[in-house]
XYZ file of C-alpha atoms in Angstrom:
152
model
C -1.272 -0.754 23.850
C 0.257 1.350 21.075
C -2.849 0.565 18.966
C -5.010 1.924 21.788
C -3.084 5.198 21.790
C -3.265 5.327 17.998
C -7.017 4.659 17.909
C -7.502 7.489 20.409
C -5.382 9.849 18.320
C -2.635 9.957 20.944
C 0.276 9.709 18.510
C 2.838 10.858 21.048
C 1.717 8.159 23.496
C 1.840 5.503 20.788
C 5.326 6.595 19.697
C 6.548 6.639 23.289
C 5.364 3.071 23.938
C 6.658 1.745 20.610
C 10.078 3.375 20.961
C 10.341 2.102 24.551
C 9.672 -1.441 23.334
C 12.386 -1.418 20.644
C 15.291 -2.199 23.018
C 13.342 -5.180 24.395
C 13.374 -6.875 20.982
C 14.935 -4.790 18.198
C 14.265 -7.576 15.675
C 10.490 -7.642 16.223
C 9.183 -6.475 12.843
C 5.619 -5.647 13.989
C 6.979 -2.869 16.207
C 8.481 -1.167 13.150
C 5.229 -1.655 11.227
C 3.250 -0.078 14.061
C 5.738 2.812 14.208
C 5.192 3.269 10.489
C 1.429 3.371 10.968
C 1.768 6.080 13.616
C 4.026 8.120 11.330
C 1.525 7.732 8.449
C -1.267 8.952 10.739
C 0.905 11.974 11.558
C 1.650 12.615 7.887
C 5.359 11.876 8.418
C 5.779 9.750 5.309
C 9.583 9.710 5.287
C 9.726 8.368 8.848
C 6.954 5.892 7.999
C 8.893 4.685 4.960
C 12.014 4.156 7.063
C 10.050 2.166 9.656
C 8.402 -0.018 7.008
C 11.748 -0.651 5.305
C 13.217 -1.736 8.636
C 10.269 -4.109 9.189
C 10.932 -5.606 5.742
C 14.657 -5.894 6.415
C 13.812 -8.034 9.436
C 11.052 -10.011 7.709
C 10.687 -9.501 3.939
C 7.537 -11.653 3.697
C 5.024 -9.124 5.044
C 2.393 -8.257 2.440
C 0.666 -5.624 4.608
C 3.926 -3.754 5.120
C 4.733 -3.946 1.393
C 1.267 -2.744 0.436
C 1.431 0.231 2.796
C 4.961 1.068 1.648
C 3.722 0.890 -1.943
C 1.066 3.495 -1.133
C 3.705 5.799 0.327
C 5.757 5.457 -2.847
C 2.631 6.097 -4.926
C 1.799 9.255 -2.946
C 5.354 10.515 -3.406
C 5.302 9.841 -7.159
C 7.830 7.001 -7.030
C 5.885 4.801 -9.447
C 8.559 2.172 -10.080
C 9.021 1.557 -6.346
C 5.236 1.502 -5.812
C 4.947 -0.995 -8.655
C 7.704 -3.188 -7.203
C 6.088 -3.365 -3.755
C 2.617 -4.182 -5.078
C 3.905 -6.829 -7.482
C 5.713 -8.460 -4.564
C 2.465 -8.507 -2.574
C 0.780 -10.302 -5.480
C 3.597 -12.820 -5.551
C 2.832 -13.542 -1.889
C -0.966 -13.133 -2.147
C -2.161 -13.450 -5.773
C -5.759 -12.496 -4.940
C -5.058 -9.391 -2.884
C -7.748 -6.835 -3.749
C -5.771 -3.868 -2.449
C -2.695 -4.599 -4.561
C -4.675 -5.193 -7.753
C -6.486 -1.922 -7.096
C -3.205 -0.097 -6.401
C -1.576 -1.588 -9.505
C -4.491 -0.406 -11.644
C -3.911 3.123 -10.361
C -0.124 2.917 -10.770
C -0.331 1.598 -14.332
C -2.953 4.210 -15.205
C -0.644 6.976 -13.926
C 2.213 5.432 -15.931
C 0.063 5.481 -19.080
C -0.038 1.678 -19.339
C -3.776 1.446 -19.932
C -4.096 -2.264 -20.770
C -2.217 -3.281 -17.616
C -4.340 -0.826 -15.614
C -7.525 -2.375 -16.991
C -6.345 -5.914 -16.312
C -5.660 -5.156 -12.624
C -8.808 -3.029 -12.241
C -10.937 -5.878 -13.577
C -9.255 -8.315 -11.186
C -9.835 -5.853 -8.331
C -13.511 -5.673 -9.325
C -13.726 -9.455 -9.252
C -12.195 -9.493 -5.740
C -13.989 -6.410 -4.398
C -16.527 -6.256 -1.621
C -19.990 -4.815 -2.174
C -18.770 -1.582 -0.609
C -15.763 -1.220 -2.954
C -17.435 -2.465 -6.137
C -19.046 0.832 -7.316
C -15.802 2.806 -6.946
C -13.796 0.131 -8.773
C -16.394 0.045 -11.572
C -16.221 3.850 -11.920
C -12.426 3.601 -12.158
C -12.707 0.928 -14.880
C -15.144 3.156 -16.787
C -12.661 6.045 -16.485
C -9.785 3.911 -17.781
C -11.902 2.645 -20.678
C -12.770 6.239 -21.616
C -9.054 7.061 -21.571
C -8.353 4.081 -23.811
C -11.130 5.129 -26.224
C -9.841 8.694 -26.443
C -6.299 7.416 -27.070
C -7.563 5.271 -29.950
C -9.258 8.297 -31.504
C -5.978 10.181 -31.738
């Protein structure tokens, strides 16, 4: 039901239902994940982060929560925390396209070009037809960066 409210853009309705369900089972991690998704949709990244962290406190083996939390850290410039979350996802799911793609971006922003290329190439290998052109463009961009660094 909260997903229905969320899909209709009724964030207040989704929050109301999710918060009302917390006392019924305060250790149900998916409720915190769904709260986090609503907060992300509202642009409330701090509240989203808190909800995702609570979901992970209850159940630390949730790759989707870790991946989404990693994106929040990436958006807020917390590269080490973004890196940590995405590496943990790969420990749980070694062939996760999203995490390889995120790691390529994180390493590129950190100036670690070889690591960025390694993860971008793995993301390309795992990508769908829809994602493949964008991943290839990103690889080309990283390779240009590497070439310009070698010229210096």
